[in-house]
Amino acid sequence: MTESPAPGTDTVAGVSPDDVQFRFREDEMADHAQVTVDAFLEQADAAAVRIEPGDDARALIPHLERLKLAEVNFPAFGDGRGYSSARILREAGYAGELRAVGDVLVDQLGYMRRCGFDSFAPDAPIAASDAEAALARWPHVYQNAADARRTIPEARHE
Amino acid sequence: MYAYDQYDQAMVDARVAEFRDQAQRRLDGKLSEDQFKPLRLMNGLYLQLHAYMLRVAVPYGTLDSRQMHALAEIADKYDRGYGHFTTRQNIQYNWIRLEDAADILADLAKVEMHAIQTSGNCIRNISSDHFAGAAADELIDPRPYAELLRQWSSFHPEFSYLPRKFKIAVIASDTDRAAMKLHDIGIQIVRNDAGAIGAAFYVGGGMGRTPMIAPCIREFVALDQLVTYAEACLRVYNRHGRRDNKYKARIKILVHELGAQEYAAQVEAEFAHLLDQGVEPPLAELERIATFFADPPFEDDAATEIDRSDPDFALWVDRNTHPHKTPGYVSAVISLKPVGGIPGDASADQMHLMAELAKDYSFDECRVMHTQNIVLPHVKIADLHALWSKLDEAGLGSPNLDTVEDIIACPGLDYCSLANARSIPVAQKIQQRFADSGRTAELGELKLKISGCINACGHHHAGHIGILGVDRKGTENYQLLLGGSEAQDTSLAKITGPGFDEDGIVDAVEKATDVYLSNRADGERFLDTYRRIGMAPFKEALYD
């Protein structure tokens, strides 16, 4: 869905921009080396982070100004901690790229978008038509989340 | 009762379309069983020993006659003419073909029903008091709060891949008829000292292989913060709940390991943060939902007299009815525990009859109880004899609510791929033993619960008498437990000692009841006597 720039050469922890299959942002893709959360907190010039399921995304909140890319890893689709990490960053006002990587499956794209993810680098590529259908599946939503969708309760009481 | 609007209907219809596509991809071989499994589980479809099993959600156990008729039609059309009501107020069908599953969901959607989140590591169907909106002792009808939480938890983007399944129960009476403290979250709607209605949260209860009673982590949450507080509870769990070991992944383990105080403190911090995030639906939504649960038009001055000249009828009235908040009415329980039957099973014909009776005698409403029976919540006392006559004729008039015959049993090794032992034949033999000895009535309230493995779907930890089936060197063996309760006096049953074989466990249960009968003081139930005299006299009778 977007043109990928040349792969970063100094990427230490994350996926290459080449691996990004879907992206819902207009800005140019950040080409910074993703580092671990611990390294990000130590390296004052780091601009991209890779969040593993056991990491506490709240530790990043004081440093959002320099954060340009947050990559959240889903080593197994059933480990849903990354959904909370994403929402926590969005709730704290993070507006940069939020990328879901790893065992990201078509049936999860909708929930991930709602939690604030705006780019996806699945281990196994997803057919673009399947992704489109999955993202268009739900006509309404019940809960407030990290997206701006009007919820069913809000629509009922406008 | 609650009725869908165009939004609720559109969501359920979208789910049907999604599942139809997923099932077709599986049938076409485009999805492997491994890939299909998490998808079908989000739709209540399990692969059991002999066939697929489909679990259908009955939100807080409430059904109207149109829905009960539809459940009967599904049993006839797609299963073998019966269904099984479960301990979470749902119904499941045991002989489903994958080819039919999407059509069944479509049939359900026509009557505002679904199988969404009846399995998988997500927030499951919200259960409640089966006498909600009817019981004389309740503060307020708890179901609007359950419905609010149903909508919030449906397709929740953050909490659909939790460490483990997550069960919520909502009650609004000091008498607990929903095993509230044995849920991941138990909510009791309460009135505080200032006269305001709110919610007390109990978090971290559960049964399974490590039973725990939920501690209260907050005594009062304001009604316009209910969803936000629940969201905070779940977020802390999603963050810290263990993912390395499926048997330690339930929230009860987290609350236990952190300590209730520390867990509560973390929830408070998350709650404070979330209050600024606009998570809560407008209070007007709760008010809108509540209008659906307004009282039906009860008659003023309905007769309270009852003709007890028929002793069979009088026995049924004494055993199977429950006091109603409106004079002249009662809630009447239809027992799905006929002696020798399968606990919780109902045939399509019986479901059709129950639907008709709900329409004719209970303002078109019935309820599934977690004890696997059906309630007609609002029956005029003057109609009781006519109702009972029809039930009795159809084999649904067993006067055994809360007696030793009213057994909760999981499907066990007859159906379930997790089970170590059969539950159903043991339940049948115990019922038969007491029906033959004529002691059922004499024993009074005696809650007996049987699980065919340590996952405890049959609630054996919470039985006055519990039975746990295990596999011992390739043969089925049954452990006996005593002293559990799922009511407001929640307690966990203790194992008596070495297990028994299938006939031995029936003898053991009878011996335990003999100890009770020879020791009971006036008015004591089995559980009360056990609590007073302790385990020793029972052990002596069982093993010496």
XYZ file of C-alpha atoms in Angstrom:
702
model
C 0.000 0.000 0.000
C 3.058 2.239 0.115
C 6.439 2.464 -1.433
C 9.154 1.119 0.776
C 12.419 3.010 1.063
C 15.730 1.206 1.004
C 16.158 -1.146 3.936
C 17.896 0.329 6.948
C 21.403 -0.971 7.358
C 21.695 -0.435 11.075
C 18.515 -2.130 12.191
C 19.379 -4.080 15.302
C 16.113 -5.428 16.618
C 13.265 -4.791 14.239
C 11.945 -5.663 10.833
C 13.144 -3.910 7.713
C 10.891 -1.293 6.087
C 10.799 -3.730 3.183
C 8.764 -6.082 5.298
C 5.984 -3.587 5.854
C 3.030 -4.848 3.892
C 0.288 -2.398 4.792
C 0.661 1.168 5.929
C -2.062 3.682 6.724
C 0.007 6.823 7.029
C 0.826 9.560 4.578
C 4.202 10.543 6.002
C 7.435 9.032 4.850
C 8.388 5.824 6.531
C 10.798 6.371 9.406
C 14.113 4.734 8.708
C 15.587 4.467 12.153
C 17.072 1.500 13.856
C 14.608 -0.092 16.219
C 16.223 -0.852 19.549
C 14.932 -2.674 22.587
C 12.921 -0.749 25.167
C 15.836 -0.890 27.606
C 18.259 0.407 24.977
C 15.811 3.119 23.916
C 15.621 4.419 27.465
C 19.428 4.473 27.721
C 20.226 5.930 24.283
C 19.110 9.545 24.233
C 19.285 9.714 20.430
C 17.293 6.566 19.701
C 14.129 7.290 17.695
C 12.670 3.848 17.086
C 11.822 1.087 19.509
C 10.750 -2.510 19.336
C 8.329 -3.513 22.064
C 8.236 -7.171 23.053
C 5.179 -8.656 24.802
C 6.810 -8.512 28.256
C 7.821 -4.852 27.942
C 5.907 -2.145 29.777
C 5.002 0.486 27.189
C 4.375 3.002 29.964
C 8.155 3.354 30.389
C 8.265 5.103 27.009
C 5.748 7.785 27.881
C 8.307 10.390 29.154
C 10.224 10.031 25.866
C 7.505 10.253 23.241
C 8.970 13.419 21.697
C 11.887 11.557 20.191
C 9.941 8.430 19.315
C 9.275 8.170 15.561
C 8.573 4.467 15.183
C 7.171 2.002 17.693
C 7.247 -1.563 16.504
C 5.215 -4.029 18.567
C 6.124 -7.671 18.196
C 3.532 -10.457 18.263
C 5.650 -13.626 18.485
C 2.427 -15.670 18.597
C -0.982 -14.389 17.519
C -2.544 -15.527 20.789
C -0.354 -13.280 22.917
C -2.441 -10.135 23.090
C -0.237 -7.941 25.255
C 0.722 -5.857 22.235
C -2.845 -4.569 21.904
C -2.538 -2.922 25.313
C 0.934 -1.568 24.488
C -0.503 0.103 21.406
C -3.430 1.688 23.182
C -1.233 2.901 26.030
C 1.013 4.743 23.583
C -1.903 6.290 21.711
C -3.618 7.294 24.945
C -0.391 9.054 25.961
C -0.548 11.060 22.737
C 1.968 9.212 20.598
C 1.194 10.099 16.986
C 4.099 8.421 15.182
C 4.080 5.148 13.326
C 2.835 2.156 15.294
C 3.754 -1.047 13.558
C 2.516 -4.564 14.291
C 5.018 -7.263 13.358
C 5.286 -11.015 13.740
C 2.431 -13.511 13.822
C -0.104 -10.962 12.575
C -3.099 -12.653 10.947
C -5.808 -11.268 8.718
C -8.521 -11.806 11.315
C -6.675 -9.544 13.753
C -6.138 -6.530 11.521
C -9.408 -4.903 12.522
C -8.715 -5.098 16.243
C -5.162 -3.873 15.690
C -6.333 -0.848 13.729
C -8.753 -0.049 16.545
C -5.907 -0.195 19.067
C -3.934 2.360 17.060
C -1.677 0.332 14.792
C -1.167 2.008 11.443
C 1.383 -0.231 9.801
C 1.744 -3.969 9.509
C 4.616 -6.303 8.765
C 3.194 -9.819 9.090
C 5.563 -12.794 9.055
C 3.309 -14.457 6.492
C 2.085 -12.031 3.837
C -1.663 -11.403 3.778
C -3.474 -11.092 0.460
C -4.410 -7.445 -0.046
C -7.997 -8.343 -0.913
C -8.349 -10.404 2.280
C -6.990 -7.526 4.337
C -9.362 -5.088 2.691
C -12.346 -7.357 3.345
C -11.315 -7.901 6.970
C -10.913 -4.190 7.632
C -14.287 -3.415 6.095
C -16.050 -6.256 7.929
C -17.492 -4.463 10.942
C -20.103 -1.847 10.159
C -20.059 -0.491 13.733
C -18.099 -0.719 16.969
C -19.277 -0.917 20.557
C -16.229 0.415 22.421
C -14.187 3.543 22.484
C -10.618 2.690 21.537
C -7.607 4.365 19.965
C -9.297 5.077 16.647
C -11.750 7.895 16.132
C -14.712 5.692 15.196
C -18.056 6.758 16.521
C -19.288 4.037 18.846
C -22.727 2.457 18.847
C -23.613 4.002 22.237
C -22.592 7.421 20.906
C -24.652 6.966 17.756
C -27.669 5.987 19.831
C -27.536 9.125 21.925
C -26.570 11.814 19.465
C -36.238 -8.057 27.906
C -33.547 -6.553 25.734
C -34.288 -6.192 22.014
C -31.679 -5.553 19.332
C -31.712 -2.316 17.416
C -30.232 -1.996 13.918
C -26.723 -1.710 15.349
C -26.827 -4.891 17.429
C -28.370 -6.748 14.497
C -25.757 -5.469 12.047
C -22.941 -6.673 14.306
C -24.384 -10.166 14.649
C -25.095 -10.346 10.909
C -21.503 -9.306 10.174
C -20.264 -12.099 12.391
C -22.374 -14.646 10.530
C -20.933 -13.478 7.201
C -17.397 -13.577 8.563
C -17.793 -17.059 9.948
C -19.436 -18.343 6.780
C -16.351 -17.193 4.883
C -13.969 -18.750 7.424
C -15.805 -22.098 7.490
C -15.880 -22.192 3.701
C -12.128 -21.574 3.559
C -11.655 -24.499 5.970
C -13.958 -26.770 3.950
C -12.104 -25.805 0.788
C -8.804 -26.713 2.417
C -7.511 -23.126 2.293
C -7.219 -23.071 6.086
C -5.538 -25.809 8.075
C -7.193 -27.048 11.280
C -4.484 -25.173 13.213
C -5.324 -21.940 11.427
C -9.067 -22.496 11.685
C -9.078 -23.409 15.360
C -8.754 -19.888 16.849
C -11.395 -18.629 14.416
C -13.973 -21.308 15.172
C -13.299 -20.971 18.889
C -14.280 -17.291 18.756
C -17.615 -18.572 17.466
C -18.222 -21.241 20.061
C -17.372 -24.175 17.816
C -15.340 -26.923 19.498
C -14.058 -30.174 18.068
C -15.116 -32.847 20.558
C -14.641 -36.608 20.760
C -17.242 -37.482 18.126
C -18.273 -34.296 16.339
C -18.223 -30.519 16.489
C -19.943 -28.964 19.490
C -21.556 -25.546 19.137
C -22.130 -23.425 22.225
C -24.755 -20.712 21.856
C -24.733 -17.675 24.145
C -27.780 -16.926 26.247
C -26.909 -13.508 27.669
C -27.545 -13.561 31.433
C -29.682 -16.646 30.800
C -32.731 -14.756 29.527
C -34.807 -16.087 26.604
C -38.200 -15.325 25.138
C -40.469 -17.969 23.631
C -39.442 -17.151 20.068
C -35.801 -17.792 20.984
C -36.550 -21.010 22.864
C -38.549 -22.251 19.874
C -35.581 -21.423 17.629
C -33.242 -23.393 19.897
C -35.614 -26.349 19.605
C -35.687 -26.062 15.827
C -31.895 -26.065 15.686
C -31.847 -29.211 17.831
C -34.219 -30.882 15.389
C -32.731 -29.631 12.172
C -28.995 -29.824 12.854
C -28.498 -32.022 15.914
C -30.094 -35.208 17.224
C -33.212 -33.600 18.600
C -31.846 -32.279 21.854
C -29.604 -29.665 23.415
C -27.667 -29.338 26.650
C -28.061 -26.341 28.971
C -24.763 -25.415 30.625
C -23.496 -24.088 33.936
C -22.926 -20.694 32.352
C -26.576 -20.343 31.335
C -25.792 -21.229 27.715
C -26.916 -24.106 25.513
C -24.688 -26.397 23.539
C -25.300 -28.875 20.755
C -23.086 -31.943 20.626
C -23.544 -33.317 17.118
C -22.902 -30.450 14.741
C -21.492 -30.702 11.220
C -19.053 -28.002 10.159
C -21.013 -27.650 6.909
C -24.060 -26.518 8.914
C -22.388 -24.214 11.429
C -22.794 -20.962 9.490
C -26.449 -21.751 8.735
C -27.069 -22.311 12.427
C -25.517 -18.946 13.252
C -27.742 -17.365 10.603
C -30.825 -19.016 12.135
C -29.765 -17.708 15.537
C -29.228 -14.183 14.217
C -32.863 -14.139 13.054
C -33.938 -14.352 16.697
C -31.279 -11.982 18.067
C -28.941 -14.720 19.239
C -25.364 -15.715 18.505
C -22.389 -17.833 19.561
C -19.978 -14.914 19.821
C -17.249 -15.353 22.440
C -18.676 -18.531 23.896
C -15.165 -19.939 23.742
C -11.627 -18.669 23.243
C -9.415 -16.544 25.473
C -11.787 -13.615 25.541
C -14.571 -12.204 27.688
C -17.285 -14.846 27.670
C -21.043 -14.578 27.976
C -22.023 -12.479 31.011
C -24.040 -14.500 33.508
C -26.454 -13.308 36.169
C -29.005 -14.254 38.808
C -31.642 -16.509 37.226
C -34.304 -14.850 39.391
C -33.258 -11.355 38.271
C -36.130 -8.924 38.044
C -38.338 -11.321 39.993
C -36.725 -12.237 43.309
C -38.239 -10.775 46.439
C -34.789 -10.224 47.923
C -33.070 -8.279 45.146
C -32.050 -4.630 45.261
C -32.579 -3.969 41.566
C -32.593 -5.958 38.318
C -28.912 -6.723 37.579
C -29.436 -7.485 33.887
C -29.130 -3.943 32.480
C -25.590 -3.875 33.863
C -24.921 -7.299 32.383
C -26.217 -6.118 29.000
C -24.056 -2.983 29.162
C -21.054 -5.221 29.801
C -22.128 -7.625 27.052
C -21.989 -4.836 24.509
C -18.702 -3.466 25.857
C -17.082 -6.903 25.796
C -18.339 -7.912 22.332
C -15.512 -7.723 19.782
C -13.356 -5.838 22.259
C -10.251 -4.812 20.298
C -7.821 -4.950 23.227
C -9.181 -7.947 25.132
C -9.860 -10.624 22.524
C -6.493 -12.373 23.014
C -6.247 -12.521 26.782
C -3.987 -14.942 28.657
C -7.028 -17.150 29.224
C -10.825 -17.167 29.102
C -12.575 -14.547 31.212
C -15.944 -14.945 32.902
C -18.043 -12.201 34.462
C -21.176 -12.565 36.604
C -23.449 -9.750 37.789
C -25.881 -10.042 40.703
C -27.889 -7.535 42.733
C -28.928 -9.446 45.812
C -27.144 -10.451 49.006
C -28.240 -13.976 48.177
C -25.833 -15.224 45.535
C -27.472 -17.507 42.978
C -24.822 -17.052 40.293
C -21.609 -18.278 42.009
C -20.464 -14.682 41.684
C -17.296 -15.059 43.766
C -16.156 -17.984 41.631
C -15.858 -15.836 38.508
C -12.923 -13.909 37.073
C -14.941 -10.804 37.875
C -17.986 -10.963 40.103
C -20.038 -7.805 40.349
C -22.651 -7.137 42.994
C -24.853 -4.126 42.421
C -25.182 -2.421 45.810
C -26.525 0.721 47.439
C -23.970 2.744 49.402
C -24.479 4.694 52.612
C -25.351 7.797 50.625
C -28.184 5.898 48.933
C -26.532 5.691 45.502
C -26.525 2.538 43.375
C -23.130 1.265 42.294
C -21.094 -1.874 41.852
C -18.853 -3.886 44.161
C -16.100 -5.678 42.239
C -14.796 -9.096 43.260
C -11.855 -10.163 41.110
C -9.868 -13.350 40.796
C -12.266 -16.134 41.675
C -12.552 -19.361 39.763
C -12.736 -23.112 39.882
C -10.606 -25.295 37.623
C -7.527 -26.989 38.984
C -6.737 -24.133 41.390
C -10.032 -22.989 42.900
C -10.076 -19.525 44.466
C -12.730 -17.305 46.023
C -12.581 -13.774 44.620
C -11.605 -11.018 47.050
C -13.466 -7.705 46.930
C -11.112 -5.217 45.320
C -13.466 -2.233 45.341
C -16.614 -1.841 47.369
C -18.248 0.797 45.222
C -17.851 1.856 41.609
C -20.234 4.563 40.407
C -22.605 3.478 37.638
C -21.185 5.999 35.187
C -17.720 4.484 35.655
C -18.614 0.805 35.487
C -17.179 0.076 32.052
C -14.057 2.132 32.735
C -13.345 0.211 35.926
C -13.879 -3.124 34.176
C -11.531 -1.976 31.426
C -8.878 -1.152 34.056
C -9.283 -4.608 35.646
C -8.777 -6.250 32.259
C -5.849 -4.103 31.208
C -3.868 -4.956 34.338
C -4.639 -8.620 33.700
C -3.688 -8.430 30.032
C -0.387 -6.797 31.015
C 0.660 -9.210 33.766
C -1.341 -12.400 33.317
C 0.949 -15.348 32.717
C 1.341 -16.567 29.158
C 3.988 -19.203 29.804
C 1.711 -21.747 31.433
C -1.906 -22.225 30.442
C -2.707 -23.608 33.880
C -1.483 -20.459 35.608
C -2.944 -17.971 33.179
C -6.318 -17.199 34.761
C -6.644 -13.890 36.592
C -7.096 -15.742 39.897
C -3.407 -16.718 39.769
C -2.362 -13.129 39.087
C -4.469 -11.721 41.922
C -3.193 -14.437 44.218
C 0.461 -13.885 43.315
C 0.330 -10.081 43.390
C -1.962 -10.028 46.400
C -5.429 -8.500 46.213
C -4.200 -5.187 47.609
C -1.429 -4.754 45.036
C -3.706 -5.829 42.194
C -6.340 -3.356 43.399
C -3.723 -0.579 43.594
C -2.641 -1.217 40.012
C -6.265 -1.221 38.871
C -6.811 2.097 40.657
C -3.859 3.661 38.821
C -5.105 2.385 35.458
C -8.660 3.468 36.327
C -7.492 7.001 37.142
C -5.746 7.132 33.779
C -8.677 5.674 31.829
C -11.195 8.075 33.355
C -9.624 10.770 31.149
C -9.765 8.608 28.021
C -13.489 8.714 27.322
C -13.909 4.962 27.608
C -17.290 5.070 29.347
C -20.445 4.950 27.214
C -22.897 7.764 27.979
C -25.015 7.103 31.067
C -28.031 7.540 28.791
C -27.083 4.186 27.237
C -27.454 2.390 30.562
C -30.788 4.160 31.007
C -31.867 3.089 27.511
C -30.956 -0.522 28.254
C -32.767 -0.426 31.593
C -36.068 0.483 29.908
C -36.072 -2.972 28.273
C -36.090 -4.601 31.689
C -39.110 -2.784 33.079
C -41.546 -4.973 34.974
C -44.186 -6.761 32.901
C -47.787 -5.725 33.667
C -48.311 -7.677 36.889
C -51.886 -7.867 38.131
C -52.665 -6.008 41.307
C -54.260 -8.156 43.964
C -53.454 -11.477 42.278
C -54.634 -14.343 44.465
C -52.083 -15.657 46.937
C -54.127 -18.677 48.037
C -53.100 -22.076 46.819
C -55.008 -25.368 46.786
C -52.606 -27.926 48.209
C -55.003 -30.885 48.170
C -52.960 -32.718 45.558
C -49.831 -33.857 47.465
C -47.685 -34.247 44.344
C -48.489 -30.702 43.314
C -47.904 -29.397 46.837
C -44.493 -31.062 46.925
C -43.539 -29.471 43.603
C -44.701 -26.041 44.796
C -42.679 -26.356 47.985
C -39.581 -27.554 46.180
C -39.576 -25.759 42.837
C -40.954 -22.271 43.373
C -39.201 -19.163 44.623
C -40.651 -16.031 46.295
C -41.465 -13.194 43.904
C -41.309 -9.485 44.613
C -44.958 -9.103 43.523
C -47.694 -10.604 45.720
C -49.604 -13.358 43.938
C -46.630 -14.402 41.799
C -43.734 -16.839 42.117
C -40.813 -17.947 39.984
C -41.280 -21.586 38.990
C -38.381 -23.884 38.192
C -38.657 -26.538 35.485
C -36.296 -29.309 36.506
C -34.124 -30.757 33.759
C -33.013 -33.438 36.209
C -35.519 -36.270 35.864
C -34.208 -39.387 37.583
C -32.129 -41.323 35.073
C -31.911 -38.431 32.605
C -28.883 -36.464 31.477
C -28.550 -33.376 33.698
C -29.337 -30.244 31.700
C -30.496 -31.993 28.530
C -33.798 -31.056 26.926
C -35.385 -32.509 23.822
C -36.682 -30.293 21.038
C -40.251 -31.166 22.067
C -39.530 -30.178 25.652
C -37.974 -26.905 24.511
C -41.042 -26.140 22.399
C -43.270 -26.881 25.382
C -41.191 -24.707 27.718
C -41.406 -21.903 25.167
C -45.191 -22.193 25.032
C -45.466 -22.257 28.809
C -43.213 -19.195 29.072
C -45.540 -17.405 26.678
C -48.733 -18.530 28.366
C -47.707 -18.233 32.016
C -44.635 -16.017 32.375
C -44.955 -12.908 30.209
C -43.082 -14.608 27.362
C -39.890 -15.035 29.317
C -37.803 -17.884 30.675
C -34.313 -18.221 32.078
C -31.531 -20.753 31.982
C -30.157 -21.427 35.464
C -26.486 -22.151 36.055
C -27.736 -25.302 37.765
C -28.919 -26.454 34.315
C -32.620 -25.998 34.893
C -35.113 -23.550 33.387
C -37.055 -20.871 35.262
C -40.366 -19.287 34.408
C -39.713 -16.091 36.346
C -43.198 -14.554 36.682
C -45.943 -17.119 37.252
C -49.260 -16.233 38.839
C -49.867 -18.434 41.861
C -53.375 -19.049 40.525
C -51.845 -20.587 37.376
C -49.445 -22.915 39.146
C -51.610 -26.009 39.102
C -52.320 -25.746 35.381
C -48.633 -25.168 34.710
C -47.537 -28.079 36.859
C -50.043 -30.423 35.214
C -48.604 -29.666 31.788
C -45.036 -30.045 32.993
C -45.771 -33.282 34.798
C -47.416 -34.751 31.724
C -44.282 -33.966 29.676
C -41.876 -35.455 32.223
C -40.717 -32.003 33.317
C -42.368 -31.944 36.724
C -39.595 -33.404 38.894
C -39.939 -31.806 42.336
C -36.224 -31.817 43.048
C -34.768 -28.321 42.874
C -31.647 -28.046 45.069
C -31.982 -31.658 46.220
C -29.527 -34.504 45.822
C -31.251 -35.326 42.516
C -30.618 -31.809 41.143
C -27.094 -32.698 40.128
C -24.803 -30.449 38.113
C -22.684 -32.636 35.857
C -20.315 -31.774 33.057
C -20.625 -33.762 29.779
C -17.653 -35.877 30.882
C -15.987 -38.614 28.919
C -19.205 -39.354 27.048
C -18.545 -36.232 24.958
C -15.615 -34.165 26.104
C -12.096 -34.566 24.763
C -10.587 -33.208 28.000
C -12.410 -35.523 30.396
C -10.746 -38.317 32.375
C -13.940 -39.977 33.502
C -17.655 -40.145 32.732
C -19.921 -37.872 34.743
C -23.371 -38.605 33.376
C -23.671 -42.294 34.409
C -22.490 -41.423 37.921
C -25.130 -38.696 38.176
C -27.788 -41.138 36.981
C -26.787 -43.854 39.465
C -26.817 -41.405 42.373
C -30.238 -40.069 41.392
C -31.546 -43.617 41.088
C -30.143 -44.636 44.467
C -31.903 -41.797 46.273
C -35.101 -42.068 44.255
C -35.241 -45.781 45.219
C -34.509 -45.157 48.888
C -37.061 -42.332 48.988
C -34.680 -40.118 50.903
C -34.444 -37.192 48.483
C -37.037 -35.078 50.255
C -35.761 -35.996 53.709
C -32.266 -34.792 52.825
C -33.579 -31.377 51.804
C -31.139 -28.942 50.213
C -28.082 -30.876 49.108
C -26.113 -29.578 46.167
C -24.175 -32.321 44.439
C -21.828 -31.463 41.588
C -19.773 -33.754 39.365
C -16.803 -32.949 37.129
C -15.153 -35.472 34.840
C -11.728 -33.837 35.115
C -9.888 -31.219 37.129
C -11.047 -28.413 34.864
C -14.128 -28.446 37.098
C -16.844 -27.591 34.571
C -19.220 -29.500 36.859
C -18.351 -27.145 39.773
C -17.306 -29.987 42.090
C -15.325 -27.578 44.298
C -18.544 -25.739 45.083
C -20.740 -28.754 45.833
C -22.029 -29.501 49.304
C -20.954 -32.859 47.950
C -18.527 -32.751 45.049
C -17.290 -35.588 42.874
C -14.179 -35.385 40.739
C -13.520 -38.028 38.115
C -9.850 -38.826 37.548
C -7.934 -41.370 35.560
C -6.100 -43.805 37.804
C -3.845 -46.165 35.889
C -6.280 -46.302 33.003
C -9.476 -46.764 34.995
C -12.028 -44.182 36.011
C -11.756 -43.226 39.657
C -13.894 -40.793 41.615
C -12.788 -38.568 44.466
C -15.346 -37.371 47.002
C -15.322 -33.786 48.284
C -17.407 -32.227 51.027
C -18.302 -28.740 52.199
C -18.276 -26.521 49.122
C -20.712 -23.739 48.405
C -21.224 -21.364 45.513
C -23.746 -19.202 47.365
C -23.133 -16.079 49.435
C -21.358 -18.309 51.976
C -18.889 -19.364 49.272
C -16.497 -22.117 50.326
C -14.332 -24.686 48.615
C -14.955 -28.381 49.186
C -12.272 -30.633 50.637
C -11.317 -34.118 49.455
C -12.316 -36.857 51.890
C -9.494 -39.266 51.029
C -8.763 -41.986 48.488
C -11.122 -42.228 45.526
C -13.726 -44.842 44.650
C -14.773 -46.764 41.581
C -18.064 -46.014 39.851
C -20.260 -48.061 42.177
C -18.120 -47.216 45.191
C -18.717 -43.487 44.765
C -22.479 -44.001 44.810
C -22.159 -45.938 48.096
C -19.842 -43.253 49.451
C -22.341 -40.479 48.729
C -25.038 -42.466 50.499
C -22.793 -43.055 53.505
C -22.044 -39.326 53.708
C -25.757 -38.570 53.738
C -26.230 -41.181 56.501
C -23.664 -39.345 58.624
C -25.606 -36.151 58.045
C -28.959 -37.666 58.930
C -27.679 -39.132 62.175
C -25.930 -35.913 63.227
C -28.117 -33.093 61.993
C -29.557 -30.579 64.383
C -32.933 -28.954 63.790
C -33.110 -27.070 60.514
C -29.567 -27.892 59.468
C -28.774 -28.569 55.841
C -26.117 -31.119 54.925
C -23.644 -28.254 54.522
C -24.440 -26.793 57.945
C -23.940 -30.124 59.654
C -20.662 -30.687 57.847
C -19.431 -27.260 58.889
C -20.377 -27.933 62.512
C -19.036 -31.473 62.925
C -16.144 -31.336 60.464
C -14.652 -33.946 58.181
C -13.708 -36.576 60.793
C -17.079 -38.330 61.249
C -17.496 -38.550 57.472
C -14.030 -40.009 57.001
C -14.685 -42.552 59.675
C -17.857 -43.720 57.986
C -16.260 -43.789 54.556
C -12.962 -45.490 55.210
C -13.104 -47.457 58.466
